[in-house]
Coordinates of C-alpha atoms and ligand atoms in Angstrom, one line a residue:
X1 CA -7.3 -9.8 26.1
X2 CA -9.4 -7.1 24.2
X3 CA -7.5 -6.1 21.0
X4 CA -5.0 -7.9 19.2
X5 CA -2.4 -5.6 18.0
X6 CA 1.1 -6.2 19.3
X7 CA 0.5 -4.9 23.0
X8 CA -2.0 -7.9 23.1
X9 CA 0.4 -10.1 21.7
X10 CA 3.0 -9.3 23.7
X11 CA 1.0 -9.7 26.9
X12 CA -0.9 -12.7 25.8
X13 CA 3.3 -14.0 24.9
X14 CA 4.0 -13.0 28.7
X15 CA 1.0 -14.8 30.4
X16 CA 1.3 -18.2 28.2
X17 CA 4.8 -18.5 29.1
X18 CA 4.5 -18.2 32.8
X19 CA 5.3 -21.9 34.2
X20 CA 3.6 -21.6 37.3
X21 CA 0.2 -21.2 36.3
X22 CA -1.3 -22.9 33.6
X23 CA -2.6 -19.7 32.6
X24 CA -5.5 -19.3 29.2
X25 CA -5.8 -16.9 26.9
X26 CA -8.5 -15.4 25.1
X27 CA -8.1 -13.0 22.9
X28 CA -11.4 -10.9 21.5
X29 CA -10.8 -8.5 18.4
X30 CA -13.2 -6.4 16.7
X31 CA -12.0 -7.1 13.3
X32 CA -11.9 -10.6 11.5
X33 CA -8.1 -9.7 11.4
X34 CA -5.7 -9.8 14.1
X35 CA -2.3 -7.4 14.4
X36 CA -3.5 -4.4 14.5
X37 CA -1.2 -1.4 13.9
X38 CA 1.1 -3.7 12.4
X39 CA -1.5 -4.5 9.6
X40 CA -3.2 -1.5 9.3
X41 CA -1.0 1.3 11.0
X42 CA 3.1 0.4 9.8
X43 CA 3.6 1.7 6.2
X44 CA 3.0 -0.9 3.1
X45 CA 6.7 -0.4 2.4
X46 CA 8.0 -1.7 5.4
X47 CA 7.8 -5.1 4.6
X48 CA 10.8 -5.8 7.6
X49 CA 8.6 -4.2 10.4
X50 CA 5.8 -6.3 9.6
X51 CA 7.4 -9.6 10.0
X52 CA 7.0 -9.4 13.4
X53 CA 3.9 -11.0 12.9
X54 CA 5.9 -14.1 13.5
X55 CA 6.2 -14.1 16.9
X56 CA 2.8 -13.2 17.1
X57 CA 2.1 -15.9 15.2
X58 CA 3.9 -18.6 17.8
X59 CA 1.9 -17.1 20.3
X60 CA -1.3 -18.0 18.5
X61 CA -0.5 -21.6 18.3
X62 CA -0.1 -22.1 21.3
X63 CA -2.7 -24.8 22.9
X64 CA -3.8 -22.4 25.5
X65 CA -4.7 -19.5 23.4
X66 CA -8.3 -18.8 21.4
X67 CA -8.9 -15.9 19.4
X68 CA -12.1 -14.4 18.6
X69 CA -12.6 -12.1 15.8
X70 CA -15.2 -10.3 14.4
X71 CA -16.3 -9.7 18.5
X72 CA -17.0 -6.3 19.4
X73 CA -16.4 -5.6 23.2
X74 CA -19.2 -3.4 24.4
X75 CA -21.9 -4.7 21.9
X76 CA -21.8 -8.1 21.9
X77 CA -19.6 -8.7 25.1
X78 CA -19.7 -6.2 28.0
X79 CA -17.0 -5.6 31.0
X80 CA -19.9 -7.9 33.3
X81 CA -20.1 -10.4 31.1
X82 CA -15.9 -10.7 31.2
X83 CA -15.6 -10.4 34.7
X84 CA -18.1 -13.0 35.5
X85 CA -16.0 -15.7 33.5
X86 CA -12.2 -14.6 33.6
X87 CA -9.6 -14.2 36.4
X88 CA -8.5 -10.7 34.1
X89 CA -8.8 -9.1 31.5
X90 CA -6.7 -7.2 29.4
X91 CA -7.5 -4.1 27.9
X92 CA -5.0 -3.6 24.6
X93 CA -7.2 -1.3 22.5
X94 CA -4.6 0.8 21.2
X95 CA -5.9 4.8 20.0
X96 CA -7.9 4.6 17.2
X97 CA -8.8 8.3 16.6
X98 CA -7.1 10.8 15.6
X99 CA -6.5 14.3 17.6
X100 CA -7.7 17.4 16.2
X101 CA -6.0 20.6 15.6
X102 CA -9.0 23.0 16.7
X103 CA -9.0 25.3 13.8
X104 CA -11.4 27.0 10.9
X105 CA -11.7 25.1 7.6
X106 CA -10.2 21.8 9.6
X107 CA -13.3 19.5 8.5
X108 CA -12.9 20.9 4.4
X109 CA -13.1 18.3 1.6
X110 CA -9.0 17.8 1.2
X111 CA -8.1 18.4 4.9
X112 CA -7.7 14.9 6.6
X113 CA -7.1 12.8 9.3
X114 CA -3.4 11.0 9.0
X115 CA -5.1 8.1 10.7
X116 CA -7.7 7.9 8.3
X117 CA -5.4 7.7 5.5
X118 CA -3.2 5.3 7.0
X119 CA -5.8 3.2 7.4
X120 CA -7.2 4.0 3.7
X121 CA -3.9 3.0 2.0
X122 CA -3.5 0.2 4.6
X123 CA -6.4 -1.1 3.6
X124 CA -8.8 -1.0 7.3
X125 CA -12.3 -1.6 6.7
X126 CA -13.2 1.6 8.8
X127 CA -11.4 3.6 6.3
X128 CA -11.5 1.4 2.8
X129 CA -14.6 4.1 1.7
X130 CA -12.2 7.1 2.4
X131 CA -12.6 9.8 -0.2
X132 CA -9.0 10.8 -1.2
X133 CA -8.7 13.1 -4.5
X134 CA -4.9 13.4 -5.3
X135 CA -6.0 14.8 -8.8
X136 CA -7.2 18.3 -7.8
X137 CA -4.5 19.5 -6.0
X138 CA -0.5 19.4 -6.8
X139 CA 0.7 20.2 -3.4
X140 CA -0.3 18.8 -0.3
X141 CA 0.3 19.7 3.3
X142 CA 1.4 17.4 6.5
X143 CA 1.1 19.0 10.0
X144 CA 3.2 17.0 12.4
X145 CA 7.1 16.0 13.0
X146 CA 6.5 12.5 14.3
X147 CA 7.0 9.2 12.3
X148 CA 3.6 9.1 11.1
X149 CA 3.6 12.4 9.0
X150 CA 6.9 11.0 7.7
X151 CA 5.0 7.8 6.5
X152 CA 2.6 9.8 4.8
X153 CA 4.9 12.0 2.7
X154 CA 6.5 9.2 1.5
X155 CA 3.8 7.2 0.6
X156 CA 2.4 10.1 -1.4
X157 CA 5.4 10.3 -3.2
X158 CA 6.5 6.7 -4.0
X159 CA 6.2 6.0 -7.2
X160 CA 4.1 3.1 -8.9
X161 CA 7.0 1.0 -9.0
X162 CA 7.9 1.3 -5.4
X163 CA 4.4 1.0 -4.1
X164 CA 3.9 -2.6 -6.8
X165 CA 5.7 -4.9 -4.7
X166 CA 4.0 -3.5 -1.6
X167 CA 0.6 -5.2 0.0
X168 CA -1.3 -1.2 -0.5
X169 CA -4.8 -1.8 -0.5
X170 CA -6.2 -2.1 -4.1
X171 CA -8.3 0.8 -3.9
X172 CA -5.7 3.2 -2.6
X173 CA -2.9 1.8 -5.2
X174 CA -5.5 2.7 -7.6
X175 CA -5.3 6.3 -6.7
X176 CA -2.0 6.8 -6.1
X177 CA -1.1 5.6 -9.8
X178 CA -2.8 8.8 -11.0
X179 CA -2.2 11.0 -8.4
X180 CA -1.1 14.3 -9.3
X181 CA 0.6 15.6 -6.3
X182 CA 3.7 16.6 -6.8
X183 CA 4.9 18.8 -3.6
X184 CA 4.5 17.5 -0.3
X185 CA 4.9 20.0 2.4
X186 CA 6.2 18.5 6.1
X187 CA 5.3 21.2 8.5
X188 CA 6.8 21.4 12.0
X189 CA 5.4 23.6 14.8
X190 CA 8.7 23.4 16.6
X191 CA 12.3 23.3 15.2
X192 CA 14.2 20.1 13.6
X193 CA 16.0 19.3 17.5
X194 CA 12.8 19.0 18.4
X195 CA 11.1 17.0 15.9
X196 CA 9.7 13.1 16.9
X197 CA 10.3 11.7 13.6
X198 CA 13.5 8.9 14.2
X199 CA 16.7 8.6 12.3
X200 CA 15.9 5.7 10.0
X201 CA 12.5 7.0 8.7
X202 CA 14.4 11.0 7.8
X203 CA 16.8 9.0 5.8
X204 CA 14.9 7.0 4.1
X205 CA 13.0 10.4 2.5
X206 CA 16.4 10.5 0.6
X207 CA 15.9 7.1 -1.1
X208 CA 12.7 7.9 -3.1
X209 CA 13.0 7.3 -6.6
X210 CA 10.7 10.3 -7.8
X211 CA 11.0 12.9 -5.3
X212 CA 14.1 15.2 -3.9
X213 CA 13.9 16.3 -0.1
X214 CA 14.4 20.2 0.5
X215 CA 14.8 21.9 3.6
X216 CA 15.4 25.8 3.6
X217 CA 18.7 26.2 5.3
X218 CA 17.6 30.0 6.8
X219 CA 14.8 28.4 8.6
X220 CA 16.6 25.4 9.4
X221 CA 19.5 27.7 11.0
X222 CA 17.2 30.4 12.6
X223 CA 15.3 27.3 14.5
X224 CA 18.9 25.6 15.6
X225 CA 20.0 28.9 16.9
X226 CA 17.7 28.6 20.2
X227 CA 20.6 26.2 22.3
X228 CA 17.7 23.3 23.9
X229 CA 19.8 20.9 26.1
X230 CA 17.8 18.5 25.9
X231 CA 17.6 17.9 22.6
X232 CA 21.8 18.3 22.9
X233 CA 21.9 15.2 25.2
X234 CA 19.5 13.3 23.2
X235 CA 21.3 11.1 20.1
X236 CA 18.0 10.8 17.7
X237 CA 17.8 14.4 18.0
X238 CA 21.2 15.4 16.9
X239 CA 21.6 12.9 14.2
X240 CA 18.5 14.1 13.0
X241 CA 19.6 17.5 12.9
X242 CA 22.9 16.3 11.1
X243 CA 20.7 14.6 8.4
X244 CA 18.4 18.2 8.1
X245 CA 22.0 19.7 7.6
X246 CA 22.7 17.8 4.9
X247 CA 19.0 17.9 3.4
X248 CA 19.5 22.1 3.5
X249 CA 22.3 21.7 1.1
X250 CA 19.9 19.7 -1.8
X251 CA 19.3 22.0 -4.5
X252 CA 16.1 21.5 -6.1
X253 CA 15.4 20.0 -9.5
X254 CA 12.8 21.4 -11.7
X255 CA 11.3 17.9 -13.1
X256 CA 11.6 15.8 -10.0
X257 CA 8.4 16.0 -7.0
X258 CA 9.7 17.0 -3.6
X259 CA 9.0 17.0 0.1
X260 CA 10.1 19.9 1.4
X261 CA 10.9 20.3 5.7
X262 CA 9.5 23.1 7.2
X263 CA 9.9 24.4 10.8
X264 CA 8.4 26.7 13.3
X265 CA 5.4 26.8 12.0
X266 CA 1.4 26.1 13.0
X267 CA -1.4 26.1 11.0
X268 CA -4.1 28.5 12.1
X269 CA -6.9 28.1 9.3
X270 CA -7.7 26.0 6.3
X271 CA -9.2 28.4 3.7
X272 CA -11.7 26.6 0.5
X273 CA -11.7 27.8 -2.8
X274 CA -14.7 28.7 -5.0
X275 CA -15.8 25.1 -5.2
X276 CA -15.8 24.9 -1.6
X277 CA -12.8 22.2 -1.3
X278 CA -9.6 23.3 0.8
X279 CA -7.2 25.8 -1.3
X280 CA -4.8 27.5 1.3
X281 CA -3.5 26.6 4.4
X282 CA -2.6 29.9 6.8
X283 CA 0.3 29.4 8.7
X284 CA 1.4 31.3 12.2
X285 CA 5.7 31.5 12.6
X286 CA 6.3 30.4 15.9
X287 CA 9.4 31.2 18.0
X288 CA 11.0 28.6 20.8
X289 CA 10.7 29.7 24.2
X290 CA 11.5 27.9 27.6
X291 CA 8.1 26.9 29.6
X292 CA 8.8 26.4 33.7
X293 CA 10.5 23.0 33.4
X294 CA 13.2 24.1 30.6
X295 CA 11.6 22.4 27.4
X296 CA 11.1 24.4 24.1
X297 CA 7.3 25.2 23.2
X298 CA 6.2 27.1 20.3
X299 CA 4.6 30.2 20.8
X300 CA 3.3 31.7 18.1
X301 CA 4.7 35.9 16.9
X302 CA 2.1 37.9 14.4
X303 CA 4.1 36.8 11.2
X304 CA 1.6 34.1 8.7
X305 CA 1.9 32.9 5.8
X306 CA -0.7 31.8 3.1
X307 CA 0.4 28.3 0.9
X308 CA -2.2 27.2 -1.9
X309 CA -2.6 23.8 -1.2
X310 CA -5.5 21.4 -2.2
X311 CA -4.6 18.4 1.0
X312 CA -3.9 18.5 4.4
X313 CA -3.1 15.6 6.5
X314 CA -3.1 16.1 10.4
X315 CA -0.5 13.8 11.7
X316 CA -0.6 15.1 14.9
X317 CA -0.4 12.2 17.4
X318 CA -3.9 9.6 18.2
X319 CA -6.2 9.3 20.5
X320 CA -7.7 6.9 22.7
X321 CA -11.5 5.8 23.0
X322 CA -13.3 5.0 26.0
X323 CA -14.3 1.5 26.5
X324 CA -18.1 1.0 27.4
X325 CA -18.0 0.4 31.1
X326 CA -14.5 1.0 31.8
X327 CA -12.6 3.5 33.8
X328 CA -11.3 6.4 31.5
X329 CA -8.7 9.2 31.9
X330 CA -10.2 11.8 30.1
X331 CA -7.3 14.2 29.8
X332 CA -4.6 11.8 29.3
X333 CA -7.5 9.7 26.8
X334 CA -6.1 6.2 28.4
X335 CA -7.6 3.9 30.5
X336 CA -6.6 5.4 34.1
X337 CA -4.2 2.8 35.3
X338 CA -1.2 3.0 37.8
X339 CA 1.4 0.5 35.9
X340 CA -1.0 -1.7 34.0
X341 CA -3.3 -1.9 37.1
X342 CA -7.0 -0.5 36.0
X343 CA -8.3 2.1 38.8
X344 CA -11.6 3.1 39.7
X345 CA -12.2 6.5 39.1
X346 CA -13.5 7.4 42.6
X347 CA -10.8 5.4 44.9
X348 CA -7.8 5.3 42.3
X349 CA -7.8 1.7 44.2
X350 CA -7.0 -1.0 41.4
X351 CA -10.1 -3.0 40.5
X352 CA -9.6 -6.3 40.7
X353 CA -9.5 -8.3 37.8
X354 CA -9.0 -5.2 35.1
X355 CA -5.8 -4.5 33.5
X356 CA -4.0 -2.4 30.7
X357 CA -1.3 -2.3 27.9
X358 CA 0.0 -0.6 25.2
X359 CA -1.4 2.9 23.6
X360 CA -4.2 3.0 25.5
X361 CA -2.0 2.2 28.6
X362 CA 0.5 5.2 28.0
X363 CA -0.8 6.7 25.4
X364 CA 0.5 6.6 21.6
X365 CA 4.3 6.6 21.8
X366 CA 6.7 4.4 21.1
X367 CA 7.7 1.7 18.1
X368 CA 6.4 -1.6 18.1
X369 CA 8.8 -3.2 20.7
X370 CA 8.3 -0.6 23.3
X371 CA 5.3 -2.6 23.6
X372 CA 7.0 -5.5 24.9
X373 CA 8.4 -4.2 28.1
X374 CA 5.3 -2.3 28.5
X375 CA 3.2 -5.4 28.5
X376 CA 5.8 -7.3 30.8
X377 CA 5.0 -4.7 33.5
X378 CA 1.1 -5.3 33.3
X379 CA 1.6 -8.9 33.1
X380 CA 3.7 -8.8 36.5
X381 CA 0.8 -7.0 37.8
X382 CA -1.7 -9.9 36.8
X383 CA 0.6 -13.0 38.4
X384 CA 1.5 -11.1 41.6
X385 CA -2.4 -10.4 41.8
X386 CA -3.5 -13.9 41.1
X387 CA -0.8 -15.4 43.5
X388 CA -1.5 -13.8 47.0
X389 CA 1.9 -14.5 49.2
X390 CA 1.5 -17.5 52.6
X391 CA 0.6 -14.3 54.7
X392 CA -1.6 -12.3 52.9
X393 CA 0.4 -10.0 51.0
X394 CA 0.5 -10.3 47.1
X395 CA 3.5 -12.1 45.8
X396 CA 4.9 -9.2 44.2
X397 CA 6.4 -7.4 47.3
X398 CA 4.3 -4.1 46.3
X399 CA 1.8 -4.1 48.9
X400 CA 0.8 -0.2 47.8
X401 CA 0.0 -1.1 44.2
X402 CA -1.6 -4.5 44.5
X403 CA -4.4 -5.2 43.4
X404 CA -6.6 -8.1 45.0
X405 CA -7.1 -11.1 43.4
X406 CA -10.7 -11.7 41.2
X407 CA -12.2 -14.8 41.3
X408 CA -15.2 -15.0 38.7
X409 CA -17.8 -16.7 39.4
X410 CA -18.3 -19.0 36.4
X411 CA -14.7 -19.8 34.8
X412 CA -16.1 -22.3 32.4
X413 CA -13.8 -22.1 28.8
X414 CA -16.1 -23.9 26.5
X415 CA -18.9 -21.5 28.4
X416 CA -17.5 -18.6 27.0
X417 CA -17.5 -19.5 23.6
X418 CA -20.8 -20.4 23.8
X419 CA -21.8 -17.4 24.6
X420 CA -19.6 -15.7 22.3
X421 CA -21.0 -17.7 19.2
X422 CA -24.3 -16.8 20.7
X423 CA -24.0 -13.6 20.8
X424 CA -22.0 -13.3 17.2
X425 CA -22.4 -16.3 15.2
X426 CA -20.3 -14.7 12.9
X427 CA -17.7 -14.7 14.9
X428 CA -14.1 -15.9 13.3
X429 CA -11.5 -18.3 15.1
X430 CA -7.4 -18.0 14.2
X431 CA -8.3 -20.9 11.8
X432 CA -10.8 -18.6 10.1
X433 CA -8.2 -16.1 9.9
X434 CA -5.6 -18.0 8.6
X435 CA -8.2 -19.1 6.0
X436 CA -8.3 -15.2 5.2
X437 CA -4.6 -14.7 5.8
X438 CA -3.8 -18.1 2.8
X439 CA -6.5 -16.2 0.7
X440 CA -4.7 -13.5 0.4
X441 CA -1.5 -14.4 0.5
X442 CA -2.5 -16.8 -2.6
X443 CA -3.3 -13.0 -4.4
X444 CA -0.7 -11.4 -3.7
X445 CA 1.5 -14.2 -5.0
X446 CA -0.4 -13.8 -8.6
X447 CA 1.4 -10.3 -8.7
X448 CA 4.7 -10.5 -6.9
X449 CA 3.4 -9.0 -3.5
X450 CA 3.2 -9.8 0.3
X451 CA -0.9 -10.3 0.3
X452 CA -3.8 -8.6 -1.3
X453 CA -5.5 -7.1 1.6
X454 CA -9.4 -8.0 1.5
X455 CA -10.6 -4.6 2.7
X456 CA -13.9 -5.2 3.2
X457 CA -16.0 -7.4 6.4
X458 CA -18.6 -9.2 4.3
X459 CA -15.6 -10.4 2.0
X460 CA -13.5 -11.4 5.2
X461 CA -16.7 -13.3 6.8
X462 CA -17.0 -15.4 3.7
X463 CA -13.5 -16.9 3.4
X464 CA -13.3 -17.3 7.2
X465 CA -16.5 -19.7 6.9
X466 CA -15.9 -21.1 3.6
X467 CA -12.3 -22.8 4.7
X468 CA -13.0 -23.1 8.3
X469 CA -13.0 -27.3 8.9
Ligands
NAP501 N1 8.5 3.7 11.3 C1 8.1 3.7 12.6 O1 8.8 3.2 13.4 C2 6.9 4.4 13.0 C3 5.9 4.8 12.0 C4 4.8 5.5 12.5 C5 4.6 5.7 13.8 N2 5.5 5.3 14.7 C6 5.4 5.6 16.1 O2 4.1 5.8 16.5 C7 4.0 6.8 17.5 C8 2.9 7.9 17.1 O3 3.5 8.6 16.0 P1 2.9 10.0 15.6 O4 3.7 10.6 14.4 O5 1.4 9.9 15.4 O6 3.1 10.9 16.9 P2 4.3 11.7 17.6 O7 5.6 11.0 17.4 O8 3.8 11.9 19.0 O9 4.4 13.1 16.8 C9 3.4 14.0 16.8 C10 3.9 15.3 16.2 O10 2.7 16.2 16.1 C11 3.1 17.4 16.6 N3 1.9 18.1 17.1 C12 1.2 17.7 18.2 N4 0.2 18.6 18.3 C13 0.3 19.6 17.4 C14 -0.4 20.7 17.0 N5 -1.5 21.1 17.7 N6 0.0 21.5 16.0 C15 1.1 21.1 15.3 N7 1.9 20.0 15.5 C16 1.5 19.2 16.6 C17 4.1 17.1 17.7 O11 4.9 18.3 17.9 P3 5.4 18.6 19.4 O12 6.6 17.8 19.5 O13 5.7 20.1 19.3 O14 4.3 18.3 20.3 C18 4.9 16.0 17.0 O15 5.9 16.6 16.1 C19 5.4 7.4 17.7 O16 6.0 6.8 18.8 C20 6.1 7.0 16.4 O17 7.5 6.9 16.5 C21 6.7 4.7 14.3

């Protein structure tokens, strides 16, 4: 398994629990940490989604799983090396880069990426050294109506009481205490039916402490006035729109922050000031119109408008990375894969022995547990492949889509580690990372939160070693 966010889990879950093979699991993650989106990607506030971690956690004890941190596939392991010594392997890398929107001004001091500042305030050692000024500018700017640019307006506006209890790395709490910011602008390109943000997270806006949530009721009304039948069949979408309703109706109050909804709109430019740093956002009105299968896309009329604002976070979806070695769908930026199954690139046959889940599967939709049923499929894929049928055929009935079975040629456990270690002796076993995981659970207990997050490698490396028996 390469990655260890909850699409690993899940499939590593799957394949320990199969009773008919006695099947091993190794799981190698770049970071000393394991969990990924769940540590570093699900807001500090939601303490609930977190938990999951638990189940996560009963898969790591299990007697047939090793995990080995701190191992970056591609530099110190290749595919080769993998296929040599494993029946499969398991891509579950997830989409760790953000997508760009393509415009002027988009790489000016203030404009960033939401994935880098998730990461920032969650505390990811790619993004600890992240340069976020929330003194310079009072209003900022969020492009993007999914879940994410919801968790970034409200973590710029909870207030130093909410964001205490929370396990927000150090450095970012640090900043937000003085942050000066005190409008946070949530812009759509399409209307609120349309919008990918989920019930739960829209009503939770209206539970912040410091800040009111505004939506103008003219642009709300002139976006709902284009009928969209899907968005009519579709329950998230109409209670959502009930809920932006109900928003229109606030009435602002002069002393309080805000995060105000705005629809129909795309960014075209990010304009800098005199000292060079972003000032103004220009923004193009859009209308709906049909494309050829029905859906709603925004197409943009000759009407812009200018806001001053010193920030602009991009929350418009990620993106996945090729793997060194391994097939990629460019377009799609997921491993090319016909239900889990890896293809070559030339053939679309599946190559034996490669598999994929999660994100970079399907690409980046879909809450936690989506990854689940997603991994369930793949790990079908894996047994029928390793179990070929008394005639021939692969146990799983699906002639067409299986794969054949990979035998490597050196299956030797104790082997692999060696190797491993050899390659990185730094390399950090679940017991090192529960070492990390009691370190800083110990800190967070000091100050009436989760965990203080150790943010940075070097720190990580020397608790793994120092309580590893
Ligand atoms: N609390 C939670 O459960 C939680 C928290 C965070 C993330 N997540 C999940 O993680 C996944 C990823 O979330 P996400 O927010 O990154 O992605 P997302 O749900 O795909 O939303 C992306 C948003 O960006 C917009 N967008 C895309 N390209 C754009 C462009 N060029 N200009 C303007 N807007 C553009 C999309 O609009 P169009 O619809 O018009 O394309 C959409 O509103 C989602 O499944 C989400 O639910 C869940």
């Amino acid at each position: 398994m390469i990655g260890s966010g909850p699409a690993g889990f899940y499939a590593a879950g799957h394949l320990l629990k199969d009773a008919s093979e006695r099947i091993e699991v190794d799981m190698i993650e770049r970071l000393p940490t394991p969990w990924g989106l769940v540590r570093s990607g699900v807001a500090p506030d939601h303490p609930k989604i977190k938990s999951v971690t638990r189940v996560y956690e009963k898969t790591a004890a299990h007697p047939r799983f090793r995990y080995f941190g701190n191992v970056c596939f591609g530099e110190h392991v290749t595919r080769e090396d993998l296929l040599s010594r494993y029946h499969a392997i398991v891509y579950a890398t997830g989409s760790p880069l953000d997508r760009p929107l393509g415009i002027p001004g988009e790489h000016l001091r203030g404009s960033h990426a939401a994935t880098e500042f998730v990461g920032w305030y969650n505390g990811h050692p790619d993004h600890s050294g992240l340069e976020v000024d929330l003194v310079s500018a009072e209003r900022a700017v969020v492009i993007g109506n999914g879940n994410v640019a919801i968790d970034v307006a409200r973590m710029l506006m909870l207030s130093a009481d909410e964001l205490a209890p929370t396990d927000t790395a150090d450095h970012a709490l640090e900043v937000l205490a003085h942050s000066r910011v005190r409008e946070v602008l949530v812009v759509g390109r399409r209307g609120p039916a349309q919008a990918a943000f989920t019930n739960p997270e829209l009503l939770e806006l209206d539970e912040l402490t410091d800040a009111d949530v505004l939506v103008d009721s003219d642009e709300l009304e002139r976006a709902l006035a284009v009928h969209d039948e899907a968005a009519e069949q579709d329950a998230t979408a109409r209670r959502n729109v009930e809920i932006l309703r109900r928003y229109a109706e606030h009435e602002p109050t002069d002393d309080r922050k805000r995060i105000v909804l705005r629809f129909l709109l795309s960014p075209v430019a990010l304009h800098a000031g005199d000292d060079g740093a972003l000032a103004a956002v220009e923004l193009v009105r859009n209308e709906l119109v049909p494309d050829e299968t029905g859906a709603l896309r925004a197409r943009a009329t000759d009407e812009h408008e200018t806001i001053p604002a010193g920030l602009v976070f991009r929350a418009i979806g990620y993106r996945g990375e090729p793997l060194p070695g391994v097939s990629f769908d460019e377009r799609a930026a997921t491993i090319l894969n016909e239900r889990g199954r890896v293809l070559d690139p030339d053939s679309r046959a599946p190559l034996p022995g490669e598999y994929v889940v999660g994100w970079i599967k399907r690409g980046p939709s879909g809450v936690i547990g989506t990854n689940k049923k997603d991994a369930q499929e793949t790990v079908d894929a894996i047994l029928a492949d390793l179990r070929p049928s008394a005639n021939g055929d692969r146990a799983d009935g699906d002639r067409a889509g299986a794969g054949a079975p990979h035998i490597p040629s050196d299956p030797d456990a104790g082997a692999v580690e060696a190797l491993l270690r050899e390659r990185q002796p730094q390399l950090v076993t679940y017991s090192g990372w529960e070492a990390i995981d009691r370190h800083e659970r110990a800190l967070g207990e000091q100050g009436g939160r989760p965990r203080v997050k150790l943010t940075e490698i070097e720190q990580m490396l020397q608790i793994a070693a120092s309580e590893t028996p």
